[in-house]
Coordinates of C-alpha atoms in Angstrom, one line a residue:
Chain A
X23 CA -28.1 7.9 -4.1
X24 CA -30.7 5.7 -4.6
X25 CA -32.8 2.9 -2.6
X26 CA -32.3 0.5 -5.0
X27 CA -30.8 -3.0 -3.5
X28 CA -27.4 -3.3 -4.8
X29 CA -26.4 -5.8 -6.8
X30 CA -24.2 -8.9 -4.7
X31 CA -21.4 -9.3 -7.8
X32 CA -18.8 -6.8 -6.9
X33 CA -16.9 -8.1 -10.3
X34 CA -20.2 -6.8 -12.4
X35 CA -18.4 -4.9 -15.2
X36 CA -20.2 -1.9 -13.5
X37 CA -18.8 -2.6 -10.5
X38 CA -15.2 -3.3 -11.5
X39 CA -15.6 0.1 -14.0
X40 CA -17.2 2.3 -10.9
X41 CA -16.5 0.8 -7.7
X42 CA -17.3 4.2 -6.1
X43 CA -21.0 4.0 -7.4
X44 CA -21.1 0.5 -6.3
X45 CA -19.6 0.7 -2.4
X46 CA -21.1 4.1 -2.3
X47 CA -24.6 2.9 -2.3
X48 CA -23.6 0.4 0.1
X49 CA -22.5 3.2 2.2
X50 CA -26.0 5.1 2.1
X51 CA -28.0 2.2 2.2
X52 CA -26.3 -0.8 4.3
X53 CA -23.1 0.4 5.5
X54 CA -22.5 -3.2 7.8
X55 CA -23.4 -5.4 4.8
X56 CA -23.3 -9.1 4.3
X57 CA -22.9 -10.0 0.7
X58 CA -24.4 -13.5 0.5
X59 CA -22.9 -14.2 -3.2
X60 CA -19.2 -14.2 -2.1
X61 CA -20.1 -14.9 1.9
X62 CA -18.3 -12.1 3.1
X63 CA -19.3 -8.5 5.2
X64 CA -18.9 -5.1 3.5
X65 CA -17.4 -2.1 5.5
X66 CA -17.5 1.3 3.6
X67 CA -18.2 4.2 6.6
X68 CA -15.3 5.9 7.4
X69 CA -15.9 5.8 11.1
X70 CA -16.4 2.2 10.9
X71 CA -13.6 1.4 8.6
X72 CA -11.2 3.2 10.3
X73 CA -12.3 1.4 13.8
X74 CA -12.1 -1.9 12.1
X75 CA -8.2 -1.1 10.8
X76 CA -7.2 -0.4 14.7
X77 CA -9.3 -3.2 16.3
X78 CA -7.4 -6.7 16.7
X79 CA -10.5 -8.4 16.7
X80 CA -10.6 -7.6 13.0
X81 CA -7.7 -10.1 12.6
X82 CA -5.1 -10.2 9.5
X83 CA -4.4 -13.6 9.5
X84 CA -6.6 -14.7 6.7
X85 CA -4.6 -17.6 6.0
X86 CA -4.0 -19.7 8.7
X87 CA -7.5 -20.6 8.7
X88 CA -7.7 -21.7 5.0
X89 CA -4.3 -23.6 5.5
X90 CA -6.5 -25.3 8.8
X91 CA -9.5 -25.9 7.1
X92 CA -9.0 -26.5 3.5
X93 CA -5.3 -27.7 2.8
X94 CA -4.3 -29.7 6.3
X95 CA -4.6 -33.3 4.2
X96 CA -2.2 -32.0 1.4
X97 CA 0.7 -30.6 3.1
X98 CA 3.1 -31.4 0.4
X99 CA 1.5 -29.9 -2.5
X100 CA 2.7 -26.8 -3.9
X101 CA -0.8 -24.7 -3.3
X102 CA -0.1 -26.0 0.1
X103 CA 3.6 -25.1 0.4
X104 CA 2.3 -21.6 -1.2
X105 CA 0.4 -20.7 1.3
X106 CA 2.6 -21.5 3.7
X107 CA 4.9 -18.7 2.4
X108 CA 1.9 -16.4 2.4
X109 CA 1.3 -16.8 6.4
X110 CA 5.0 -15.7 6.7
X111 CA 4.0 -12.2 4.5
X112 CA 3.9 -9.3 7.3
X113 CA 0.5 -8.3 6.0
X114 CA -1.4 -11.2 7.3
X115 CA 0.4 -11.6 10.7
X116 CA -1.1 -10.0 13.9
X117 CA 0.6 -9.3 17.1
X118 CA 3.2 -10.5 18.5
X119 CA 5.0 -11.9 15.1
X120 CA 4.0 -8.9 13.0
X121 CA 5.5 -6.1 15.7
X122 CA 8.9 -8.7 15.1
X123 CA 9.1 -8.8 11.6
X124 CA 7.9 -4.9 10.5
X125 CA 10.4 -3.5 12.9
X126 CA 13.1 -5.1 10.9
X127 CA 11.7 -4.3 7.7
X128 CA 10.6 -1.1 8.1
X129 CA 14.2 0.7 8.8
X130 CA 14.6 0.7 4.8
X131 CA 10.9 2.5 3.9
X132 CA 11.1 5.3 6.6
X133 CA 11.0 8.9 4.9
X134 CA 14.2 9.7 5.7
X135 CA 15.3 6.5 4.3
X136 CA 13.0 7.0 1.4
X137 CA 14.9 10.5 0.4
X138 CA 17.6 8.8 0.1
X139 CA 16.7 7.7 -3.3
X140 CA 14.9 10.2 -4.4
X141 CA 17.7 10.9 -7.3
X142 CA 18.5 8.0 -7.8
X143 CA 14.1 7.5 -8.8
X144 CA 14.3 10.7 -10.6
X145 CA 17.1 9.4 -13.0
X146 CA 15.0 5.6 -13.3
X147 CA 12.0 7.9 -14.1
X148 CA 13.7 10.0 -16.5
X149 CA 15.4 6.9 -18.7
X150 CA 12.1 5.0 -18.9
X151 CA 10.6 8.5 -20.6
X152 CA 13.8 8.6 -22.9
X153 CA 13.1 5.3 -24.4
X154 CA 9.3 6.1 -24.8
X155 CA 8.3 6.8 -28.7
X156 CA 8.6 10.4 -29.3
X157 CA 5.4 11.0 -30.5
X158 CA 2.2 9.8 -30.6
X159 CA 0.0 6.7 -28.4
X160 CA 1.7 5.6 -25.4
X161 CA 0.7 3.0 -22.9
X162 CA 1.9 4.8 -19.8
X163 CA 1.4 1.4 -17.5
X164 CA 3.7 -1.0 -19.7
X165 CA 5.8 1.7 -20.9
X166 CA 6.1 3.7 -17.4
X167 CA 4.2 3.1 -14.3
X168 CA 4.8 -0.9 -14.6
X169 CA 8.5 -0.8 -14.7
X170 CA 8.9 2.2 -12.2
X171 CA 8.4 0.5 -9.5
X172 CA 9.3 -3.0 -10.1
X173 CA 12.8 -1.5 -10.8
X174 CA 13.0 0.5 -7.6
X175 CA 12.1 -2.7 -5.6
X176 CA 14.4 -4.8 -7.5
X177 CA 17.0 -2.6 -6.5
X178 CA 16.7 -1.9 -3.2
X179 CA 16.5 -5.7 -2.6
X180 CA 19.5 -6.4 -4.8
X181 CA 18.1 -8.0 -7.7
X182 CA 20.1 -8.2 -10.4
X183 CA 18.9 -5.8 -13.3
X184 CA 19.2 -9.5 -16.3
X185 CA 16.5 -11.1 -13.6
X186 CA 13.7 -8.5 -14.0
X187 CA 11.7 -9.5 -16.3
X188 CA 11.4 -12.9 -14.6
X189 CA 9.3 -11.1 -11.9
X190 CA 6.4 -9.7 -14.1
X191 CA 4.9 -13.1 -14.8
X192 CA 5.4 -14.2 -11.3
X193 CA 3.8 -11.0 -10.0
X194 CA 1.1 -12.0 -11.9
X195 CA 0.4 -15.0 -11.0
X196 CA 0.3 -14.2 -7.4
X197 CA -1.5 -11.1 -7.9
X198 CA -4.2 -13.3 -9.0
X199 CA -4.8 -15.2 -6.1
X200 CA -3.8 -12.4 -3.0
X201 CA -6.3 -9.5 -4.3
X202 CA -9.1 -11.5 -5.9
X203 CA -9.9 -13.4 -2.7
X204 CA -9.5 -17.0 -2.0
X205 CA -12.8 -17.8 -4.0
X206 CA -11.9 -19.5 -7.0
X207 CA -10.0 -22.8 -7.2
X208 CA -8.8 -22.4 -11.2
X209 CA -6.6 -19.8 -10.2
X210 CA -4.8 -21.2 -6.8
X211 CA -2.9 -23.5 -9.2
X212 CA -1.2 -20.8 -11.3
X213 CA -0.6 -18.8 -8.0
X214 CA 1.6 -21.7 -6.6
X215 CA 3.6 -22.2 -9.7
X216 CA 4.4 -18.4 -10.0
X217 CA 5.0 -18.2 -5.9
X218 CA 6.8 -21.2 -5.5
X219 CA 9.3 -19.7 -8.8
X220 CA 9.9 -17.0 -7.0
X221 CA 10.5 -18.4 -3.5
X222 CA 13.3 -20.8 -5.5
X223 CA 14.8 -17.5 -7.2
X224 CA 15.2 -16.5 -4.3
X225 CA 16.5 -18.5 -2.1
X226 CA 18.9 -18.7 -4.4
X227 CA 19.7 -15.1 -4.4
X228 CA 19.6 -14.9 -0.3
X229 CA 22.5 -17.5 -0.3
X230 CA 24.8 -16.0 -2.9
X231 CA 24.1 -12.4 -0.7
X232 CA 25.0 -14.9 2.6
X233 CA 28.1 -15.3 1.1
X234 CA 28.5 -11.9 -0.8
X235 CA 26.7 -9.6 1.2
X236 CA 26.4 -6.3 -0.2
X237 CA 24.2 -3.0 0.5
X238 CA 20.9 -4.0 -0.3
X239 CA 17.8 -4.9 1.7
X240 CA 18.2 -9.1 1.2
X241 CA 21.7 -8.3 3.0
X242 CA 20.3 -6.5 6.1
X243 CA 17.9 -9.1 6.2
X244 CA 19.9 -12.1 6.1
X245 CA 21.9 -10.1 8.6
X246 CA 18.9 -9.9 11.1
X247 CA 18.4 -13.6 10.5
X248 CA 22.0 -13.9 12.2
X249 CA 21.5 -12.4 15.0
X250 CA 19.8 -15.3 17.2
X251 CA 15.9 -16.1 16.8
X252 CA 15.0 -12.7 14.6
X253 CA 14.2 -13.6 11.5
X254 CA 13.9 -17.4 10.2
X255 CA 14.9 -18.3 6.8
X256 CA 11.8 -18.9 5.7
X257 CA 10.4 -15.5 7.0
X258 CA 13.1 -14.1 5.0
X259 CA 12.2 -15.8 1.8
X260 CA 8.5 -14.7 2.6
X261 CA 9.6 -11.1 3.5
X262 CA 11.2 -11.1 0.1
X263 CA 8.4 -12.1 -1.7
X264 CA 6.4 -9.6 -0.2
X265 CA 8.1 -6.8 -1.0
X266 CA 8.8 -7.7 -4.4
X267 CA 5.2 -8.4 -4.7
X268 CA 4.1 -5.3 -3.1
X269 CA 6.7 -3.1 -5.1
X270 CA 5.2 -4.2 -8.0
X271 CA 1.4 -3.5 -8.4
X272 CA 0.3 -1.2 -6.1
X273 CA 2.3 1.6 -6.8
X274 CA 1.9 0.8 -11.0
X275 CA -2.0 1.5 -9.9
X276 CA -0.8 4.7 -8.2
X277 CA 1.1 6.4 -10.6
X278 CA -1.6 5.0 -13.1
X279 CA -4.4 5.9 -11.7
X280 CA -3.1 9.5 -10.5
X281 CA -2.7 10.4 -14.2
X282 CA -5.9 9.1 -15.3
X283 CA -7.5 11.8 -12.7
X284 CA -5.3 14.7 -13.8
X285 CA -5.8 13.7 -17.3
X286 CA -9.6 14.0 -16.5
X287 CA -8.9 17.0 -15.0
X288 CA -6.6 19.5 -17.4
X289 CA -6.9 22.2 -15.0
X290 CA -5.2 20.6 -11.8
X291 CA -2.9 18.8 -14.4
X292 CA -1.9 22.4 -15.6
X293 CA -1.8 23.6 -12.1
X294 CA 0.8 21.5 -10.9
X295 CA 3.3 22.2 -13.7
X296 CA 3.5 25.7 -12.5
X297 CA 2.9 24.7 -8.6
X298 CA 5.0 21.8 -8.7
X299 CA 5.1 22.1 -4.5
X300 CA 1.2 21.0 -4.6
X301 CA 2.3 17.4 -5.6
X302 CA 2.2 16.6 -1.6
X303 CA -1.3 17.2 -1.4
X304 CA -2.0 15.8 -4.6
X305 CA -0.4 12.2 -4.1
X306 CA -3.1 12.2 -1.3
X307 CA -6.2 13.1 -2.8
X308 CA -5.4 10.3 -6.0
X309 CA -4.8 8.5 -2.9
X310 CA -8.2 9.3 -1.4
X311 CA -10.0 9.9 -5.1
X312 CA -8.8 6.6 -6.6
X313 CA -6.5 4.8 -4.8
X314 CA -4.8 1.5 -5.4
X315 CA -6.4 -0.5 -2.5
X316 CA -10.4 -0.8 -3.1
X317 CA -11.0 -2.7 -0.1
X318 CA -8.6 -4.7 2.3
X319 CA -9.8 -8.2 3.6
X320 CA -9.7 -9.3 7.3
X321 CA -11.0 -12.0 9.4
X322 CA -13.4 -12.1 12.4
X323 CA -11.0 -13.2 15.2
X324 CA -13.9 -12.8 18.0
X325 CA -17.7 -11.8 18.2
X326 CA -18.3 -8.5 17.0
X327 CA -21.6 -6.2 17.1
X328 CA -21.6 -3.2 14.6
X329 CA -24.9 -1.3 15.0
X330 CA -27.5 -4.3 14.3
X331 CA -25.0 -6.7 12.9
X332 CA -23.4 -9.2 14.7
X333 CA -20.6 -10.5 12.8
X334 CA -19.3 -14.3 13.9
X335 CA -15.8 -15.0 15.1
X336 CA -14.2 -16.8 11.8
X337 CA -16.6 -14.5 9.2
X338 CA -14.7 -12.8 6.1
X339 CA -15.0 -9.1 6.6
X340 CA -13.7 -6.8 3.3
X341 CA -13.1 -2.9 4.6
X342 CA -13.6 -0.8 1.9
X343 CA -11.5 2.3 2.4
X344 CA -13.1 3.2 -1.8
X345 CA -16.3 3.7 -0.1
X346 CA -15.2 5.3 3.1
X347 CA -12.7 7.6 1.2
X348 CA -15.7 9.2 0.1
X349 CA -18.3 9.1 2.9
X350 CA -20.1 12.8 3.0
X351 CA -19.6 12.6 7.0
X352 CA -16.1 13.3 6.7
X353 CA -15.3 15.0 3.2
X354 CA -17.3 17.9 1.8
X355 CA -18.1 17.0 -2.2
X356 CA -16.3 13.8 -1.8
X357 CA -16.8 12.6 -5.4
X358 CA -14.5 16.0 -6.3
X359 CA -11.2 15.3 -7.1
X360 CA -9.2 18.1 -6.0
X361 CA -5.4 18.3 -5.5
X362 CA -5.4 21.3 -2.6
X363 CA -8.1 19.5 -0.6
X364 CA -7.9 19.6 3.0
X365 CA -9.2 16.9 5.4
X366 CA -8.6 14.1 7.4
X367 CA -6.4 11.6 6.3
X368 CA -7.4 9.2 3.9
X369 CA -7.9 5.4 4.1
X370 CA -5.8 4.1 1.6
X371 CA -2.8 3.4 3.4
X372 CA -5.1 1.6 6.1
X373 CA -4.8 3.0 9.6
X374 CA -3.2 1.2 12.8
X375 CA -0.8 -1.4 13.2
X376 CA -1.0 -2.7 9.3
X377 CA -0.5 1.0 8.0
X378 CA 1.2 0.8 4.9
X379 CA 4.8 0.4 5.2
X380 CA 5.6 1.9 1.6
X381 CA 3.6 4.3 2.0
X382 CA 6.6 6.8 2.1
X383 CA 8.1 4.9 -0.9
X384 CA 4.8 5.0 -2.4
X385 CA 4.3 8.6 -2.1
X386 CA 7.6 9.4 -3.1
X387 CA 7.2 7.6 -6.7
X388 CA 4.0 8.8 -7.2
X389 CA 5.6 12.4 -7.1
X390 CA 8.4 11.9 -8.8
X391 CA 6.7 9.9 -12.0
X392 CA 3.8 11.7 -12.4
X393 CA 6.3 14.9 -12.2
X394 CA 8.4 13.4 -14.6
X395 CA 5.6 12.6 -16.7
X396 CA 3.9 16.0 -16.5
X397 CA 8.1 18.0 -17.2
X398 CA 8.9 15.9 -20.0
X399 CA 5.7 16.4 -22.5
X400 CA 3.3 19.5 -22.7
X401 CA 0.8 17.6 -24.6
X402 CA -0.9 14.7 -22.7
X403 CA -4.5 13.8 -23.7
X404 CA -6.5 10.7 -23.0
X405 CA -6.4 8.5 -25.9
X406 CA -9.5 6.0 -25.7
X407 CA -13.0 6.4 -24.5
X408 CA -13.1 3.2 -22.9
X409 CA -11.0 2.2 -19.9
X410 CA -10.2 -1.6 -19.0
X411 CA -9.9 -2.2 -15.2
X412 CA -8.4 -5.2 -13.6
X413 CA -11.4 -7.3 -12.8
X414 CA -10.4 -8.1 -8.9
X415 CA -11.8 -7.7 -5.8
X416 CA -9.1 -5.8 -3.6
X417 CA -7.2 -3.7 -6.1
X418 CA -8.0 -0.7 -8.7
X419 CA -6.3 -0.4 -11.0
X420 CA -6.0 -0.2 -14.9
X421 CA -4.9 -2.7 -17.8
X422 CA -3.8 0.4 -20.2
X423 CA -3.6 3.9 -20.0
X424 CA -3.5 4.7 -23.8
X425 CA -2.1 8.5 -23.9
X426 CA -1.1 10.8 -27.0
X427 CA 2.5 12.3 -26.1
X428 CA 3.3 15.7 -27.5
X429 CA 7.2 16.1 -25.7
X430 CA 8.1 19.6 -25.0
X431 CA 10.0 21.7 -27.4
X432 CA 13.7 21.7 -26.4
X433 CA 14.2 18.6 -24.6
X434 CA 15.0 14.9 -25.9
Chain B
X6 CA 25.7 12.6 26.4
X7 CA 23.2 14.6 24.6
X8 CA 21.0 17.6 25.7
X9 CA 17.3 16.7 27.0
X10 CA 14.7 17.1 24.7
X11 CA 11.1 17.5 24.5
X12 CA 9.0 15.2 22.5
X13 CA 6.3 16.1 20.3
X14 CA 3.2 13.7 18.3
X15 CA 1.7 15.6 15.7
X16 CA -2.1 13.4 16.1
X17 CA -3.9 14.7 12.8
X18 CA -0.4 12.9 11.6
X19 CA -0.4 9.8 13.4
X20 CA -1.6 7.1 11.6
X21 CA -1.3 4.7 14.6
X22 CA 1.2 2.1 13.3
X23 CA 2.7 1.4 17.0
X24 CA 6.1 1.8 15.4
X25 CA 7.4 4.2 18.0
X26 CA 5.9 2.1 21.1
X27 CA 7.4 -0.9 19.4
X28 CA 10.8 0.6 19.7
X29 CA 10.9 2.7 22.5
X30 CA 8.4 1.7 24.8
X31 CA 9.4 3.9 27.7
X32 CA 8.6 7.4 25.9
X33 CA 5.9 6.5 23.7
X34 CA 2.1 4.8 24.3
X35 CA -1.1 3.9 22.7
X36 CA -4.0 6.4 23.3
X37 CA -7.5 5.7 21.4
X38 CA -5.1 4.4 18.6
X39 CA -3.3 7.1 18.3
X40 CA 1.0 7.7 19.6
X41 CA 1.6 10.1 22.5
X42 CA 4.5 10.5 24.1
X43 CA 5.3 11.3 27.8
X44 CA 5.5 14.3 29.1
X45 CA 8.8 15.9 30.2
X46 CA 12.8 15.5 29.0
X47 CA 14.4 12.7 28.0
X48 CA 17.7 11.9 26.4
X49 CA 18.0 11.7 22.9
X50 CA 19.5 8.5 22.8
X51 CA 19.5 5.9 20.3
X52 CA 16.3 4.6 20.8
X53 CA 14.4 7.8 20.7
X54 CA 16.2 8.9 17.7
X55 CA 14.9 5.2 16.2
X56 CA 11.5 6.2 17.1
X57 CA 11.7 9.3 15.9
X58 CA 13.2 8.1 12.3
X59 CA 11.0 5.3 12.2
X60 CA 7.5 7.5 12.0
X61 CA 6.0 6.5 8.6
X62 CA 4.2 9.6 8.4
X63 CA 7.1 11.5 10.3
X64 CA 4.9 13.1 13.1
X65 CA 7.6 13.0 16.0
X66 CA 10.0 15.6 16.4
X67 CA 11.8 16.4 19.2
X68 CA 12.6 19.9 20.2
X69 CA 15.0 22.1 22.9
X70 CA 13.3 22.3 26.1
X71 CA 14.3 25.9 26.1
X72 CA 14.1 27.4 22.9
X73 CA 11.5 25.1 21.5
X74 CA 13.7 24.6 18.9
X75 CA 13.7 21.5 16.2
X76 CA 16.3 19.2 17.5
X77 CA 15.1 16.7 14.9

């Protein structure tokens, strides 16, 4: 650690390549920061992160404000009608709405709920592996950690298996705009063409499940919307898109980003083939050592004095559970990646009200691919030098993970 | 009618997603972010058993007053 004033671009090509580096300085130097360049403040302690996660005055509803201040003349428009989908997504309500809407949702993503499918994601696992080439240079996102997932999701919410691809450019699209910040304007135009695609899909989909219903998660939910004042339709639509949204990328970086550190690290890769029951702690530390969510964005409902920084009600505040995953105060040799580690939970989930609510989903998939992965060939090696990260704000995770395959003698 | 129970919140598991206050709000409350549950035995009835169920991280169980037994 040095003193050295840190850079203000967070999407530097240093920064987006070691955002551990980057935050970490921040942590060490100026851990209540205020990055001039994109107007926002920087969290990265632990302490202070986690505080943040539990306080309401650190408010999730960063969208209400931009649909006040910046779209209230152009109601009609479609970046308009977008956003108004994306106050309806659970993640950005606060009390009392948000207690509403996750208690519906949530019944399907509990762990008991979750193991459930495990079989069911063993067998999706094992028939995206079968259709891998047999030998040779993979890309384990497209070919694997992608389409994991995004089937799973699909699934539970009854998506018929012809409309998948559809989702991937839509995904996109949206991905674009939710975890790079509400910065640039170029990109708010392709967000509301992919979100209001998907919001048409399906609201067609809801209706023919109205009619049909059948056991999947759009049923229940269309059911809840029944029974009196629960659930609007919109909030259904929205609660759709969310899930399909957040079944999509973050648990691709997972699974992606959980091989990259035990391909780095052929020892604890080795060690879980023969101690297969170390995958629980492991799913946490690639959780804690690289996880999927780099920082998570919130905005100043009141006053609020951290130390010498007084932060104003309405400022942008980014908590950065990448830097506070690693503070030294609470893990010893934090920039270790190691698989038995013990230690306070990490932040990667968030903490609090807005804790993840796939996180048991997550953590199942992230077991059950990387095990698949790690059963089905006994030759995995890294096949580039240089790895391409998705330039955004919020989210870590990779374009590629090139890897040469050598399958294990006696299977397919 | 089912046999009292006693509840237990694992803390270093609680992750302090109010899901158990949220849905039974007579056995379980907020402390310093974290889930605790009140002291004692209660039914377990439907919405305990939703509570219980409903832990993301799965730090409730609920156990036999006598034995100390995992009920669920």
């Amino acid at each position: 650690v040095t003193n050295a004033p840190v850079t203000d671009d967070m999407l530097s090509a240093a920064a987006v390549r070691d955002p551990y580096a980057y935050f970490g300085r921040l942590r060490e130097t100026a851990p209540v920061h205020f990055n001039e360049r994109y107007r926002m403040w920087l969290l990265t302690r632990y302490a202070d992160v986690e505080a943040a996660f539990r306080d309401p005055r650190f408010s999730s509803d960063r969208i209400t404000p931009f649909i006040e201040q910046r779209l209230s003349d152009q109601p009609e428009t479609g970046l308009a009608r977008t956003f108004n989908i994306l106050a309806d997504w659970l993640v950005f309500k606060d009390p009392p709405d948000h207690g509403r809407l996750r208690k519906l949702v949530s019944r399907a993503f509990t762990p008991r709920a979750v193991e459930q499918m495990q079989e069911r994601i063993e067998l999706i696992a094992s028939q995206l592996l079968d259709a891998l080439p047999t030998d040779g240079t993979v890309d384990l996102i497209r070919g694997f950690a992608y389409p994991l997932p995004a089937i799973v999701i699909a699934e539970m919410l009854g998506v018929p298996p012809s409309d998948r691809d559809l989702f991937k450019g839509w995904s996109d699209d949206i991905s674009a705009l939710v975890f790079g910040g509400l910065d640039e304007v170029g990109r708010h135009d392709r967000a509301a063409v992919g979100m209001l695609e998907l919001a048409s899909y399906l609201t067609e989909l809801i209706d023919h499940y109205e009619t049909e219903p059948a056991d999947n998660l759009i049923s229940a939910l269309v059911r809840a919307e029944g029974e009196g004042d629960k659930l609007s339709r919109d909030e259904v639509v929205a609660t759709c898109t969310l899930l399909l949204f957040g079944g999509h990328e973050t648990t691709t970086n997972l699974i992606g980003n959980g091989l990259l550190a035990l391909l780095q690290h052929p020892d604890q890769l080795d060690h879980l083939r023969v101690e297969p029951q170390d995958f629980r702690p492991a799913v946490e530390e690639f959780l804690r050592f690289d996880g999927p969510a780099k920082a998570v964005a919130r905005v100043m409902a009141e006053d609020v004095v951290i130390g010498e920084q007084h932060l104003r009600r309405g400022d942008r505040v980014y908590l950065v559970p990448a830097a506070a995953n690693r503070d030294p105060r609470v893990y010893d040799d934090p920039d270790v990646f190691d698989i038995r580690r013990e230690g306070p939970q990490h932040l990667g989930f968030a903490f609090g009200p807005h804790y993840c609510l796939g996180a048991p989903l997550a953590r199942m998939e992230g077991t059950v691919a990387i095990r698949a992965v790690l059963d089905r060939f006994d030759g995995l090696e890294l096949a580039t030098d240089e790895l391409s990260w998705h330039p955004v704000m919020l989210n870590r995770g990779l374009m590629e993970l090139p890897v040469a395959l050598r399958r294990r003698e006696g299977t397919l | 009618m089912s046999s009292p129970v006693h509840i237990r919140v694992d803390r270093s598991l609680c992750v302090g997603s109010g899901t158990c206050v949220g849905t039974d709000p007579a056995r379980f409350r907020m402390e310093d972010g974290r889930a605790t549950a009140t002291d004692g035995e209660h039914d377990l009835d439907d919405d305990l058993i939703d509570a219980i169920d409903g832990c993301p991280v799965a730090a409730i169980t609920a156990h036999d007053p006598a034995t100390d037994e995992l009920v669920r």
